[in-house]
CSV table of C-alpha atoms in Angstrom, one decimal:
chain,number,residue,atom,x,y,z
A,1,UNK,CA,152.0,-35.5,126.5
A,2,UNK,CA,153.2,-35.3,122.9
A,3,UNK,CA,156.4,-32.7,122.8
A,4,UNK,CA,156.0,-29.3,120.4
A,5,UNK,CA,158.9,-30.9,118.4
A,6,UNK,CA,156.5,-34.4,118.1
A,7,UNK,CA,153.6,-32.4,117.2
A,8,UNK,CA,155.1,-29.9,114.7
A,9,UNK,CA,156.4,-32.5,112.7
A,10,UNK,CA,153.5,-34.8,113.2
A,11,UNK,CA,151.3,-32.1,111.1
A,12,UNK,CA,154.1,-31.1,108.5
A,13,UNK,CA,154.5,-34.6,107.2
A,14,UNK,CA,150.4,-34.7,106.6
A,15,UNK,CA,150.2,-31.0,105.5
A,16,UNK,CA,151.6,-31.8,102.4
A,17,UNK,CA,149.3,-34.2,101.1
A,18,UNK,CA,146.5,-32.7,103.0
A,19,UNK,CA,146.8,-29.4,100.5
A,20,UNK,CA,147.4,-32.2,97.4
A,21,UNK,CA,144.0,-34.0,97.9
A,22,UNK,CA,142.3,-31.1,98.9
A,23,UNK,CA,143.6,-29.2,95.5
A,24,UNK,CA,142.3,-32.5,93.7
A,25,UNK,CA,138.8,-32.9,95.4
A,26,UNK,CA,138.1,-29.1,94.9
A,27,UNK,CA,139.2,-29.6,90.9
A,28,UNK,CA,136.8,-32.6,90.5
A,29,UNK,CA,133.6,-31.4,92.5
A,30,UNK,CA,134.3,-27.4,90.8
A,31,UNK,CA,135.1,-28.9,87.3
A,32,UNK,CA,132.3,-31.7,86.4
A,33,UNK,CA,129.0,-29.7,86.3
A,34,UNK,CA,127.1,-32.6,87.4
A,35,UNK,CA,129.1,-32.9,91.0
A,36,UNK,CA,129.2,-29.1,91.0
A,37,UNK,CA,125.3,-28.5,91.0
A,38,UNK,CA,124.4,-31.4,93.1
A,39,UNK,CA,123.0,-30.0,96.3
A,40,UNK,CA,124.9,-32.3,98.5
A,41,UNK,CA,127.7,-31.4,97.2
A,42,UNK,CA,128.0,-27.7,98.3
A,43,UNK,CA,128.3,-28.4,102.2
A,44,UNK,CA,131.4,-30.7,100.8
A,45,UNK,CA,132.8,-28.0,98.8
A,46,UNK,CA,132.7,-25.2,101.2
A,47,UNK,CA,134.3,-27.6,103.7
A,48,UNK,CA,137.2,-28.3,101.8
A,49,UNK,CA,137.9,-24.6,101.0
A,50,UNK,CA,137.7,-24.0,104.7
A,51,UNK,CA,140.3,-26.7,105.4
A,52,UNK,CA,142.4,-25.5,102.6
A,53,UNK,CA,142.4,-21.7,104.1
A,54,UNK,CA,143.1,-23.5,107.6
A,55,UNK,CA,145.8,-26.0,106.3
A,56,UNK,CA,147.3,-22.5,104.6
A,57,UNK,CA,147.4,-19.9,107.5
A,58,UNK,CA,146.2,-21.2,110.8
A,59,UNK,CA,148.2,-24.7,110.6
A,60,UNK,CA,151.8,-23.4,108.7
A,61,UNK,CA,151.7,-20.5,111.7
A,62,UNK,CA,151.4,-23.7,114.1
A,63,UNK,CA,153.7,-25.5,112.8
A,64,UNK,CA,155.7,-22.2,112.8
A,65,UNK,CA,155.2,-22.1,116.3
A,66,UNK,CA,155.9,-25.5,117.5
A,67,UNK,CA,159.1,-25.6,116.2
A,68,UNK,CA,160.5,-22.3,117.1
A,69,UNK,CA,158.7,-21.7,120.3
A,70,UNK,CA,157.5,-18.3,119.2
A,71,UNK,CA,155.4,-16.9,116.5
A,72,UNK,CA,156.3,-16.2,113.0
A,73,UNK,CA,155.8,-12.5,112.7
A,74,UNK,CA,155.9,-10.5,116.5
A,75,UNK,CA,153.7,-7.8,114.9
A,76,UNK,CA,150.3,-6.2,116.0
A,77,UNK,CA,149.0,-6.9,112.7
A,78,UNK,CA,150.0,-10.5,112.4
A,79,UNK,CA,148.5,-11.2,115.6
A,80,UNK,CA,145.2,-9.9,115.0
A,81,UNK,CA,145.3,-11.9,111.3
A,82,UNK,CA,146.1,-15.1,113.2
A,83,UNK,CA,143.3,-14.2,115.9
A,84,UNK,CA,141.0,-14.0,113.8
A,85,UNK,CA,141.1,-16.2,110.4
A,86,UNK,CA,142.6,-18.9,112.6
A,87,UNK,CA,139.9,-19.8,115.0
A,88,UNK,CA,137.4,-18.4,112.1
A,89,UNK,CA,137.7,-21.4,109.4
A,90,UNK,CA,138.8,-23.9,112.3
A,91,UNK,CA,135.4,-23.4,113.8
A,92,UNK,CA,133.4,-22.5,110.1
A,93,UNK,CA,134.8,-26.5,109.4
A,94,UNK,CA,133.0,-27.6,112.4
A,95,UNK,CA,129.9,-25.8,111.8
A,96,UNK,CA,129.8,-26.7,108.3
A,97,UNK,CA,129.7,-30.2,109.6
A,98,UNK,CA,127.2,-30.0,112.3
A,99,UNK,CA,125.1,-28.5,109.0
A,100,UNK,CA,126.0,-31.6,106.9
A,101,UNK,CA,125.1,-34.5,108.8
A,102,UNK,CA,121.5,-32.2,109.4
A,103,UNK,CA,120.9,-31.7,105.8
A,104,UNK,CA,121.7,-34.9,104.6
A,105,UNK,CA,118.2,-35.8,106.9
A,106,UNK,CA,116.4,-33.1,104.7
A,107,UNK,CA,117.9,-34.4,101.5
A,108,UNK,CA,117.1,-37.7,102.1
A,109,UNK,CA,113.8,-37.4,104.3
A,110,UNK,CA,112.4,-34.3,103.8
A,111,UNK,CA,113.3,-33.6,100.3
A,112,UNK,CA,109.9,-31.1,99.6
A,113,UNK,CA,111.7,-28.8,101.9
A,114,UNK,CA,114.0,-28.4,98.7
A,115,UNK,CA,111.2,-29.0,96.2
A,116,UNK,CA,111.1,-24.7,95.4
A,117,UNK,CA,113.6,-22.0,94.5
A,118,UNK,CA,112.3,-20.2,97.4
A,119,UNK,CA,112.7,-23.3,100.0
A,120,UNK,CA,116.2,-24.0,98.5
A,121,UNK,CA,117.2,-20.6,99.5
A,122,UNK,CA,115.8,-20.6,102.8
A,123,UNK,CA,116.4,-24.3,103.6
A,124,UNK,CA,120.2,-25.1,101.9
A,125,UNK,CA,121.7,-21.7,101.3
A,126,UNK,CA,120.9,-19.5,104.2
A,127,UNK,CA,122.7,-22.1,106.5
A,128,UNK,CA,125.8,-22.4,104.8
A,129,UNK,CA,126.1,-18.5,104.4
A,130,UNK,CA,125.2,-18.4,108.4
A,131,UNK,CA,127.8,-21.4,108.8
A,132,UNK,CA,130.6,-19.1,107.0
A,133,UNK,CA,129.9,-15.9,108.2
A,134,UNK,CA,129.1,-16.6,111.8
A,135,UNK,CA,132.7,-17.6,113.2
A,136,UNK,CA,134.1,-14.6,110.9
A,137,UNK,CA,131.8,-12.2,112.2
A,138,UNK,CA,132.4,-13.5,116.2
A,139,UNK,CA,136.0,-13.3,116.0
A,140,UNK,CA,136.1,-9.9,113.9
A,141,UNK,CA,134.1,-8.2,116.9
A,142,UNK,CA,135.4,-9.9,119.8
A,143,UNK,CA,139.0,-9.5,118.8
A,144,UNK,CA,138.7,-5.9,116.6
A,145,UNK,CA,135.9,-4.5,117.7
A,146,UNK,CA,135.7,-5.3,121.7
A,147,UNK,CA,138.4,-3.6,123.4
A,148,UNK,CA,140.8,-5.6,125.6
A,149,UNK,CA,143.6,-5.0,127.1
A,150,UNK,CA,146.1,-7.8,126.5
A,151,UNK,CA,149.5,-7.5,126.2
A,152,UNK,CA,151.5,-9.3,123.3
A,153,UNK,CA,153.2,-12.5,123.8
A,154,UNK,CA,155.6,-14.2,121.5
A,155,UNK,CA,155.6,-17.5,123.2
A,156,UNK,CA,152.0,-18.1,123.0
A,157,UNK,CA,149.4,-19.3,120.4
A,158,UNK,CA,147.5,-16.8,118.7
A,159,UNK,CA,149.9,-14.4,120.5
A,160,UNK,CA,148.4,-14.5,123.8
A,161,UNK,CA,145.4,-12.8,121.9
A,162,UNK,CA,142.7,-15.6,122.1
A,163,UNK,CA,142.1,-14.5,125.7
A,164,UNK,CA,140.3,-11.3,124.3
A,165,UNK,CA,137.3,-14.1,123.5
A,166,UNK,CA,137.1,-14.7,127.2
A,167,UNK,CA,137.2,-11.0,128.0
A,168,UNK,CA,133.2,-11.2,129.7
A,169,UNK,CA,131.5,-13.5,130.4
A,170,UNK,CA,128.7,-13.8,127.5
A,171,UNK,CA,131.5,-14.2,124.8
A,172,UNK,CA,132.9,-17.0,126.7
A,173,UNK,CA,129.6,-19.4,127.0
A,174,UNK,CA,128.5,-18.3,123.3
A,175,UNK,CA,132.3,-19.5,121.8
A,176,UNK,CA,132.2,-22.5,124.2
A,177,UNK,CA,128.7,-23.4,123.5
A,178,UNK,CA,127.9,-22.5,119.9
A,179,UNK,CA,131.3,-22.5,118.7
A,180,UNK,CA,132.6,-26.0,119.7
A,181,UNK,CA,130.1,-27.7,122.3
A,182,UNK,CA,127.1,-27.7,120.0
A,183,UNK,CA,128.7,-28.8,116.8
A,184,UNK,CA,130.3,-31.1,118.2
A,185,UNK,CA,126.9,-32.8,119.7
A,186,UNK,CA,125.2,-32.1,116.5
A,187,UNK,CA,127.4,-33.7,114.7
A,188,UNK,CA,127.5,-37.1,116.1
A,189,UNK,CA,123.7,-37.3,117.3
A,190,UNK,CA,122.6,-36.5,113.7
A,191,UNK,CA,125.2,-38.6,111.8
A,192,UNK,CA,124.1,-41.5,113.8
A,193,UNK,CA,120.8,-41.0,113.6
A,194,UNK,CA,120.8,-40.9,110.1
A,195,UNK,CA,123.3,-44.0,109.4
A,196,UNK,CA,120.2,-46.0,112.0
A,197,UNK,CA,117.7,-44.6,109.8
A,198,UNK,CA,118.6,-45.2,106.6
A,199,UNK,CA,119.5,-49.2,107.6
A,200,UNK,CA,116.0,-49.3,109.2
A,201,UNK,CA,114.3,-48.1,105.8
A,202,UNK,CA,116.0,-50.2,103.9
A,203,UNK,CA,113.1,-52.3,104.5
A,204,UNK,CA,110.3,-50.0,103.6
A,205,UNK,CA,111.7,-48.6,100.5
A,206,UNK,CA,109.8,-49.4,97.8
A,207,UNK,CA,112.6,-49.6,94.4
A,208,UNK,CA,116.4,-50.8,94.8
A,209,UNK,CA,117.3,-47.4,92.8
A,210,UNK,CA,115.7,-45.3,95.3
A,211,UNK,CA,117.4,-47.2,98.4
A,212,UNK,CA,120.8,-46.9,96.3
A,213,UNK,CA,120.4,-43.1,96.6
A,214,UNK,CA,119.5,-42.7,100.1
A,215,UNK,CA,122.6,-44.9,101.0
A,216,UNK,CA,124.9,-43.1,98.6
A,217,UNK,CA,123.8,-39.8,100.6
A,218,UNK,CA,124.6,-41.3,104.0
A,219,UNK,CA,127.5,-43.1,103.2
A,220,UNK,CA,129.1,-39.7,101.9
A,221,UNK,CA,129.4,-38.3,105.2
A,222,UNK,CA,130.2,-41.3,107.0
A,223,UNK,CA,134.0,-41.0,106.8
A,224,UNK,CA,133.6,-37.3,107.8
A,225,UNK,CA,131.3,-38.7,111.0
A,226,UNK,CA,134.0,-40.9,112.0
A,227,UNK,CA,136.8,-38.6,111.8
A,228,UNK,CA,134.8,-35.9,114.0
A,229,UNK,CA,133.7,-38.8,116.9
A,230,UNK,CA,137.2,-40.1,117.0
A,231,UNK,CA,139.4,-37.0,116.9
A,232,UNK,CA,136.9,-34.3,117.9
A,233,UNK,CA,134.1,-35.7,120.3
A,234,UNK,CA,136.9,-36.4,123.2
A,235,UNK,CA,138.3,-33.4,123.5
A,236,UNK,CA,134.4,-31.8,123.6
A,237,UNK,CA,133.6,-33.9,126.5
A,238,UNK,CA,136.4,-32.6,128.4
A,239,UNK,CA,135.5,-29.5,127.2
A,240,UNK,CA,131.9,-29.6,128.4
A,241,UNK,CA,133.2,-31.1,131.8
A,242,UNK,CA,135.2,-27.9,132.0
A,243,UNK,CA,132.8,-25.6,131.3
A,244,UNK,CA,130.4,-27.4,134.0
A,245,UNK,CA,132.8,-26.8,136.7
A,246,UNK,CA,135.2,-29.1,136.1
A,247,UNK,CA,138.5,-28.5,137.5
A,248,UNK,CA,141.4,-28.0,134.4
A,249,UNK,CA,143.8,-30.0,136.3
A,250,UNK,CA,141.7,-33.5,136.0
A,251,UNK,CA,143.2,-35.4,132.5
A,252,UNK,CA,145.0,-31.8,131.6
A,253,UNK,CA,147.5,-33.9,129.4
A,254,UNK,CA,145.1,-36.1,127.5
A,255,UNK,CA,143.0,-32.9,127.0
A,256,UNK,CA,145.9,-31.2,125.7
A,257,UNK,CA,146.7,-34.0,123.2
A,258,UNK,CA,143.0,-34.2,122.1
A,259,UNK,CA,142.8,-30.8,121.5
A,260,UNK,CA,145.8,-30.7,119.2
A,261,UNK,CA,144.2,-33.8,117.5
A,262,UNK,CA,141.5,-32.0,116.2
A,263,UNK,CA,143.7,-30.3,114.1
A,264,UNK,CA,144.4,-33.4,112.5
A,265,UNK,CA,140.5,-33.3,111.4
A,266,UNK,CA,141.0,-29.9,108.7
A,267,UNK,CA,144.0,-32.2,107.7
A,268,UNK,CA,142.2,-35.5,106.9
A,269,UNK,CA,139.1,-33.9,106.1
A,270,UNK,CA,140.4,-34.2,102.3
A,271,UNK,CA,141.0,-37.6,102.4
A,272,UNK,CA,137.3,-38.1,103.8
A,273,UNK,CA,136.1,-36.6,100.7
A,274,UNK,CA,137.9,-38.1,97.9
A,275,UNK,CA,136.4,-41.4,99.3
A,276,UNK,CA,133.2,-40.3,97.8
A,277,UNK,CA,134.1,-39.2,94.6
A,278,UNK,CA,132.7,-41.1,91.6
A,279,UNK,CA,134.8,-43.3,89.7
A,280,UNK,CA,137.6,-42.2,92.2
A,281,UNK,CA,139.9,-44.9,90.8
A,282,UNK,CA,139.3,-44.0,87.2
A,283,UNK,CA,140.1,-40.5,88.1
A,284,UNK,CA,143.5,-41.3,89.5
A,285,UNK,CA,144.9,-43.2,87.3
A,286,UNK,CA,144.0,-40.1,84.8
A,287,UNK,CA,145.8,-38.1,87.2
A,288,UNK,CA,148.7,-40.5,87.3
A,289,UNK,CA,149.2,-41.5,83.5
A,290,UNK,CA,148.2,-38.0,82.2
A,291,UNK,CA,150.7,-37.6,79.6
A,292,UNK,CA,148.8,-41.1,77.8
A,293,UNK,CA,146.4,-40.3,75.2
A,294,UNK,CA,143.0,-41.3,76.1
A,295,UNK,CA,142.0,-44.5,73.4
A,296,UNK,CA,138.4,-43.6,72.1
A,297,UNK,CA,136.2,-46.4,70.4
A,298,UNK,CA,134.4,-45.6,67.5
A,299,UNK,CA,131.5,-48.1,66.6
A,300,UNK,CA,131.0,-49.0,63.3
A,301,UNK,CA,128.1,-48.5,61.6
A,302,UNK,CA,126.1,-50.0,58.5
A,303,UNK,CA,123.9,-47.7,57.1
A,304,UNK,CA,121.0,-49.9,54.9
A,305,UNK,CA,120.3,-47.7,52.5
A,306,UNK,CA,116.7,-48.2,50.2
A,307,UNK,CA,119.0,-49.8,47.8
A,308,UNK,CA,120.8,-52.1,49.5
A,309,UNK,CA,121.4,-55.7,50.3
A,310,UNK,CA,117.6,-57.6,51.3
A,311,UNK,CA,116.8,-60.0,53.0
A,312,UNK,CA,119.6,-63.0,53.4
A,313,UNK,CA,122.4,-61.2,51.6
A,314,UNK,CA,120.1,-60.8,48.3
A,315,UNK,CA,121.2,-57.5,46.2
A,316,UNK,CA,117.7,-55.5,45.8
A,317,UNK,CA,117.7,-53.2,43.1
């Protein structure tokens, strides 16, 4: 079992860069109009200002936490804060995810569901407002609004205060089930899916242009798929086993450790993305060498006027 020294360090030497790449991706998919206003694009964006919110509060307060062996700030409001916008974009990222890998079968398979204002609205921004708003509004009522009756603790995560979720029995299925259970299944079902069926159209497209798109839109969320089957899907299982009956003694450690992994998703999540950036080495190396002017090539051109020279160099007057 990995040590709270191991572990805060562990996710303060990849915080840093995590923030970096995620402050990068965010400028290039909100700067260029054309990767802004692509549809596929807006699950991607969303995701990475959920990780950055997470990498920001949730993780520094871990990290906090792990090293000192008590939380940063031992006040009622703090607590709360940490209650709630903690588990809120750690969960929004996972949702948002289990959305991706479903619209990227609509995008690609289904794509008159998207043909209409009206069907964009219902069918591509509905869900990601639902995907937002849904962990916020869960763990605004069951930690603000539902009363309970736990006392403060210094020397535990979320200051003892994660309990209140698990206060009756209804809140505790629907944040085990829909909340990590589900998204977790979603995720990996539908991302594999898709990956098998766009390699087993590849043979009934008709035009190489049109297979080139359907494989760019797969291949986008494939380093996202494989973060969330390595890092998350263990720890679900054991989750799910738990749920089922299983007793929380069996594999405590590993579970432990696999949980904290998928911290490490929100983290890498940035990386994940940049990979599918256009012209991503182009757009370092602007990055990199920005202070050298950009060389522009100006064609020359001969304008023939009426009066000009004819036919094999002959002046025509």
């Amino acid at each position: 079992m990995l040590s709270w020294y191991t572990r805060a360090w562990l996710m303060l030497v990849l915080l840093i860069p995590s923030v970096l790449v995620t402050i990068f991706d965010l400028y290039h998919f909100l700067r260029f109009s054309s990767l802004r206003k692509a549809l596929n694009n807006h699950v991607i964006i969303l995701l990475l200002i959920c990780a950055l919110i997470e990498s920001l509060t949730d993780i520094i307060w871990h990290i906090y936490f792990y090293f000192n062996t008590s939380v940063m700030s031992f006040t009622y409001q703090f607590c709360k804060t940490w209650a709630v916008v903690g588990p809120s974009m750690y969960v929004a990222a996972f949702t948002l995810m289990a959305w991706a890998s479903i619209e990227r079968h609509i995008l690609i398979f289904h794509s008159s569901f998207l043909s209409t204002k009206v069907k964009r609205f219902l069918f591509h921004y509905v869900p990601l407002v639902i995907c937002i708003l849904w962990p916020v509004v869960f763990y605004f009522v069951t930690q603000l609004i539902i009363p309970c009756d736990v006392i403060l603790s210094s020397t535990k995560r979320y200051c003892g205060l994660y309990v209140c979720v698990m206060y009756s029995p209804w809140s505790t299925y629907v944040d085990s089930i829909c909340n990590y259970i589900a998204p977790a299944l979603i995720t990996v079902l539908f991302s594999l899916s898709l990956f098998v069926r766009v390699l087993c159209c590849r043979y009934h497209v008709i035009g190489r242009i049109r297979w080139r798109k359907y494989k760019k839109l797969a291949f986008q969320l494939l380093p996202l798929s494989v973060l969330y089957l390595v890092l998350q899907f263990p720890a679900m299982i054991l989750y799910t086993a738990y749920t089922a009956g299983l007793p929380y003694l069996v594999a405590a450690e590993y579970y432990s450790d696999s949980l904290y992994m998928t911290f490490w998703i929100v983290l890498l999540i940035p990386f994940a993305c940049a990979i599918s950036l256009p012209d991503l080495g182009s757009r370092c190396k602007k990055l990199i060498f920005f202070w050298r002017p950009e060389r522009t090539i100006v064609p020359h051109t001969v304008l023939a006027s009426r009066r000009g020279l004819g036919p094999k160099g002959i002046t025509v007057y």
